[in-house]
């Protein structure tokens, strides 16, 4: 049996481990357009800021592939699939055959059609090489100002790294607040206040419509030889800048399956076994459209834990198992300029049939919000104090009815002691809690 995995991140890790749990002798090959062993993508902002070195980027041991008897074809993008012949073609024209295929190509940065996007000094920020190239550019040029386009998690982590390197940063956000897809207005405002205290300028309800070069802009092949000098905003304002980072977001990287029989909506459609409509082809991670526990729909949820679990389910089933993916949860745990934050599920619902519990302490810069529907927790926000986030997240994952103890949920000392004895035993034993 030959298992081929296209992609080299969290879903691949989960798949490799699951395959090897069931099949010790089958051949496994990982194909990636990156030159690196599996690494932790959430660490790229720390790499850029100099808070971690390159040896700390790798997932587990650097010899992860060797320990799991995995062959690799790195620095080679997969460019075409022939699903009838079960062949993957690489950009160097090499053909790789497979019996079972996992597509784990992740997400690709969203880059709008903006004049000047090919200039020197314009970057995206999702991969190791992005951080490396930005740092090299900063170190080899006398840079003072940077523009970050996008006020979501990617943009703010890039911003944090840039100010650590001494740059003056302006964030340009199309919405009326930062982190609008993750937080409610109060949580967004708390993070915004902290960023402004650090000297970061934030411009809302605006976007970049042109990136300007030193001198006059030469289009075509000359564009890449000229450096950024600034940007033009939608409201005609011009901002000087030596560096521009697109951090608008990511979209599922489905380009490889466009001319195949694999069905695609926003991402690749899969069933509960992470299997596509082509029987021996699976998909997992940011490229896949799988079940959302809270929303009750299928959609891409581009976060590391979900990708790992999906890869694990896919790998198990590729190797002859029968394991179902129970669903994912939109969850982000991140520190932004010294503030610890966690958001889970639906954090800012519009509908009237939700109950919201919340506490805000301005002096301590702490905020806690729990969103319930029909006595089930469907979302939560924790800013500053995040100690109780784990148990609340477990309630969401397990679809726990909290009617009998919801009056205690906001207590600072809330814990297992407030739960019914039978459920407390269930929690302590670890049953039903996925780690």
Short mmCIF file of C-alpha atoms in Angstrom, two decimals, residues 70-299:
data_model
loop_
_atom_site.label_atom_id
_atom_site.label_comp_id
_atom_site.label_asym_id
_atom_site.label_seq_id
_atom_site.Cartn_x
_atom_site.Cartn_y
_atom_site.Cartn_z
CA UNK A 70 8.10 8.51 5.67
CA UNK A 71 9.61 9.39 2.32
CA UNK A 72 9.60 13.03 1.30
CA UNK A 73 9.58 15.08 -1.85
CA UNK A 74 10.20 18.57 -0.52
CA UNK A 75 10.56 21.80 -2.49
CA UNK A 76 8.35 20.21 -5.14
CA UNK A 77 4.80 21.41 -5.68
CA UNK A 78 2.17 18.97 -6.88
CA UNK A 79 0.79 20.50 -10.09
CA UNK A 80 -1.66 17.94 -11.47
CA UNK A 81 -3.70 14.91 -10.41
CA UNK A 82 -4.73 12.01 -12.61
CA UNK A 83 -7.25 10.19 -10.46
CA UNK A 84 -7.99 7.52 -13.03
CA UNK A 85 -4.34 6.49 -13.16
CA UNK A 86 -3.76 7.41 -9.48
CA UNK A 87 -0.81 9.64 -10.27
CA UNK A 88 0.43 12.95 -8.86
CA UNK A 89 2.57 15.04 -11.18
CA UNK A 90 5.19 17.30 -9.59
CA UNK A 91 6.50 20.57 -10.97
CA UNK A 92 9.74 18.85 -12.00
CA UNK A 93 7.61 16.48 -14.14
CA UNK A 94 8.17 13.54 -11.78
CA UNK A 95 5.16 11.21 -11.49
CA UNK A 96 4.23 9.75 -8.10
CA UNK A 97 1.73 6.90 -7.98
CA UNK A 98 -0.55 6.24 -5.02
CA UNK A 99 -3.09 3.80 -3.66
CA UNK A 100 -4.57 6.24 -1.13
CA UNK A 101 -4.21 10.01 -1.40
CA UNK A 102 -4.65 12.74 1.22
CA UNK A 103 -4.98 16.30 -0.01
CA UNK A 104 -3.81 18.57 2.81
CA UNK A 105 -2.72 21.59 0.82
CA UNK A 106 -3.93 24.07 3.44
CA UNK A 107 -4.91 27.62 2.72
CA UNK A 108 -3.52 30.23 0.39
CA UNK A 109 -3.25 33.94 1.27
CA UNK A 110 -5.92 36.24 -0.12
CA UNK A 111 -4.19 38.88 -2.26
CA UNK A 112 -6.45 41.46 -3.90
CA UNK A 113 -5.79 42.74 -7.39
CA UNK A 114 -3.91 45.84 -6.29
CA UNK A 115 -1.51 47.73 -8.52
CA UNK A 116 2.01 47.36 -7.15
CA UNK A 117 1.49 44.04 -5.36
CA UNK A 118 4.62 42.63 -7.05
CA UNK A 119 6.99 45.30 -5.74
CA UNK A 120 9.96 44.54 -3.53
CA UNK A 121 8.83 44.86 0.05
CA UNK A 122 5.34 43.39 -0.43
CA UNK A 123 4.76 40.13 1.44
CA UNK A 124 2.17 37.71 2.75
CA UNK A 125 2.48 36.11 6.20
CA UNK A 126 1.46 32.46 6.45
CA UNK A 127 4.66 30.42 6.02
CA UNK A 128 8.19 30.06 7.37
CA UNK A 129 9.68 31.62 4.24
CA UNK A 130 7.39 34.62 4.61
CA UNK A 131 8.87 35.37 8.03
CA UNK A 132 12.38 34.66 6.78
CA UNK A 133 12.03 36.88 3.72
CA UNK A 134 10.50 39.74 5.70
CA UNK A 135 13.28 39.59 8.26
CA UNK A 136 15.97 39.49 5.57
CA UNK A 137 14.37 42.47 3.84
CA UNK A 138 14.26 44.46 7.08
CA UNK A 139 17.86 43.62 7.96
CA UNK A 140 19.25 44.54 4.53
CA UNK A 141 17.32 47.80 4.16
CA UNK A 142 16.91 50.79 6.43
CA UNK A 143 13.21 50.42 7.12
CA UNK A 144 11.17 52.68 9.37
CA UNK A 145 7.51 52.20 8.49
CA UNK A 146 5.28 49.23 7.67
CA UNK A 147 1.69 48.86 6.52
CA UNK A 148 -0.24 45.73 7.52
CA UNK A 149 -3.38 45.19 5.45
CA UNK A 150 -5.85 43.33 7.64
CA UNK A 151 -6.72 43.51 11.32
CA UNK A 152 -7.39 39.84 11.96
CA UNK A 153 -5.24 37.35 13.85
CA UNK A 154 -2.62 37.01 11.10
CA UNK A 155 -2.30 40.76 10.68
CA UNK A 156 -2.01 41.48 14.39
CA UNK A 157 0.62 38.81 14.98
CA UNK A 158 2.61 40.26 12.07
CA UNK A 159 2.15 43.72 13.58
CA UNK A 160 3.37 42.56 16.97
CA UNK A 161 6.52 41.10 15.43
CA UNK A 162 7.24 44.25 13.42
CA UNK A 163 7.04 46.57 16.42
CA UNK A 164 9.40 44.22 18.27
CA UNK A 165 11.83 44.91 15.42
CA UNK A 166 11.47 48.65 15.90
CA UNK A 167 9.20 49.55 12.98
CA UNK A 168 6.37 52.05 13.09
CA UNK A 169 3.29 50.07 12.03
CA UNK A 170 -0.06 51.13 10.59
CA UNK A 171 -2.86 48.56 10.35
CA UNK A 172 -5.46 49.15 7.62
CA UNK A 173 -8.73 47.30 8.25
CA UNK A 174 -11.79 47.22 5.99
CA UNK A 175 -14.22 46.60 8.87
CA UNK A 176 -15.09 49.05 11.63
CA UNK A 177 -12.96 47.19 14.19
CA UNK A 178 -10.13 44.70 14.49
CA UNK A 179 -10.72 40.98 14.99
CA UNK A 180 -14.32 41.35 13.82
CA UNK A 181 -14.54 37.68 12.81
CA UNK A 182 -13.26 36.49 16.18
CA UNK A 183 -14.43 38.85 18.94
CA UNK A 184 -17.36 41.03 19.88
CA UNK A 185 -17.03 44.83 20.00
CA UNK A 186 -15.88 45.04 23.60
CA UNK A 187 -13.14 42.44 23.17
CA UNK A 188 -12.01 44.10 19.94
CA UNK A 189 -11.86 47.47 21.70
CA UNK A 190 -9.75 46.05 24.54
CA UNK A 191 -7.16 44.71 22.12
CA UNK A 192 -7.29 47.91 20.05
CA UNK A 193 -6.62 50.07 23.13
CA UNK A 194 -3.61 47.95 23.98
CA UNK A 195 -2.23 48.19 20.44
CA UNK A 196 -2.61 51.96 20.35
CA UNK A 197 -0.76 52.20 23.66
CA UNK A 198 2.12 50.45 21.91
CA UNK A 199 2.18 53.17 19.26
CA UNK A 200 0.35 51.25 16.54
CA UNK A 201 -1.88 53.30 14.25
CA UNK A 202 -5.12 51.65 13.12
CA UNK A 203 -7.27 52.87 10.24
CA UNK A 204 -10.80 51.45 9.97
CA UNK A 205 -13.38 51.35 7.17
CA UNK A 206 -10.65 51.62 4.58
CA UNK A 207 -8.37 49.56 2.39
CA UNK A 208 -5.33 49.84 0.13
CA UNK A 209 -6.13 50.39 -3.55
CA UNK A 210 -2.58 50.95 -4.82
CA UNK A 211 0.96 50.27 -3.67
CA UNK A 212 3.42 52.89 -4.84
CA UNK A 213 7.06 52.44 -5.78
CA UNK A 214 10.11 54.63 -5.41
CA UNK A 215 9.95 57.01 -8.34
CA UNK A 216 7.33 56.19 -10.95
CA UNK A 217 5.76 52.74 -11.00
CA UNK A 218 7.01 50.53 -13.79
CA UNK A 219 4.60 47.74 -14.55
CA UNK A 220 5.26 44.24 -15.83
CA UNK A 221 8.64 42.60 -15.27
CA UNK A 222 10.14 45.84 -13.95
CA UNK A 223 7.73 45.95 -11.05
CA UNK A 224 9.60 43.32 -9.04
CA UNK A 225 12.82 45.34 -9.25
CA UNK A 226 11.38 48.42 -7.59
CA UNK A 227 10.84 48.96 -3.87
CA UNK A 228 7.73 50.01 -2.02
CA UNK A 229 7.49 53.65 -1.02
CA UNK A 230 3.91 53.86 0.20
CA UNK A 231 0.25 53.07 -0.36
CA UNK A 232 -2.88 54.82 -1.55
CA UNK A 233 -6.05 54.23 0.46
CA UNK A 234 -9.60 54.04 -0.83
CA UNK A 235 -10.30 57.53 0.53
CA UNK A 236 -7.35 58.86 -1.55
CA UNK A 237 -5.02 59.30 1.41
CA UNK A 238 -1.39 58.41 0.82
CA UNK A 239 0.74 56.75 3.50
CA UNK A 240 4.50 56.39 3.31
CA UNK A 241 5.78 52.87 3.93
CA UNK A 242 8.90 50.77 3.37
CA UNK A 243 7.11 47.45 3.80
CA UNK A 244 3.60 46.12 3.09
CA UNK A 245 2.14 42.86 4.40
CA UNK A 246 -1.09 41.39 3.06
CA UNK A 247 -2.86 39.75 6.00
CA UNK A 248 -6.45 39.80 4.80
CA UNK A 249 -6.93 36.09 5.43
CA UNK A 250 -6.62 32.73 3.74
CA UNK A 251 -8.83 30.65 1.47
CA UNK A 252 -8.76 26.88 0.88
CA UNK A 253 -6.03 25.98 -1.61
CA UNK A 254 -8.19 23.92 -3.97
CA UNK A 255 -6.34 24.69 -7.22
CA UNK A 256 -4.96 21.15 -7.48
CA UNK A 257 -8.42 19.56 -7.77
CA UNK A 258 -10.09 22.08 -10.08
CA UNK A 259 -9.93 19.83 -13.14
CA UNK A 260 -10.79 16.61 -11.31
CA UNK A 261 -14.00 14.92 -10.21
CA UNK A 262 -13.46 15.98 -6.58
CA UNK A 263 -16.34 18.21 -5.47
CA UNK A 264 -15.54 21.66 -4.15
CA UNK A 265 -17.63 24.36 -2.51
CA UNK A 266 -15.51 26.85 -0.57
CA UNK A 267 -13.23 23.95 0.33
CA UNK A 268 -13.05 20.31 -0.71
CA UNK A 269 -16.23 18.52 0.32
CA UNK A 270 -15.75 15.47 2.53
CA UNK A 271 -17.96 13.05 4.47
CA UNK A 272 -17.63 12.11 8.13
CA UNK A 273 -14.65 9.90 7.27
CA UNK A 274 -12.81 12.86 5.64
CA UNK A 275 -13.31 11.07 2.33
CA UNK A 276 -14.04 12.97 -0.88
CA UNK A 277 -16.47 11.78 -3.53
CA UNK A 278 -13.53 9.85 -5.02
CA UNK A 279 -13.25 6.75 -2.84
CA UNK A 280 -9.48 6.55 -2.38
CA UNK A 281 -8.96 10.31 -2.05
CA UNK A 282 -9.26 12.12 1.28
CA UNK A 283 -8.91 15.76 2.33
CA UNK A 284 -8.10 17.35 5.68
CA UNK A 285 -7.05 20.64 7.22
CA UNK A 286 -7.63 24.15 5.95
CA UNK A 287 -8.43 22.89 2.44
CA UNK A 288 -11.36 20.76 3.61
CA UNK A 289 -14.96 21.73 4.30
CA UNK A 290 -16.02 19.65 7.30
CA UNK A 291 -18.69 19.73 10.02
CA UNK A 292 -18.78 22.65 12.47
CA UNK A 293 -20.07 21.49 15.87
CA UNK A 294 -21.57 24.83 16.86
CA UNK A 295 -22.90 26.15 13.56
CA UNK A 296 -24.25 22.77 12.47
CA UNK A 297 -22.98 23.24 8.91
CA UNK A 298 -19.96 22.20 6.89
CA UNK A 299 -17.34 24.89 6.39
#
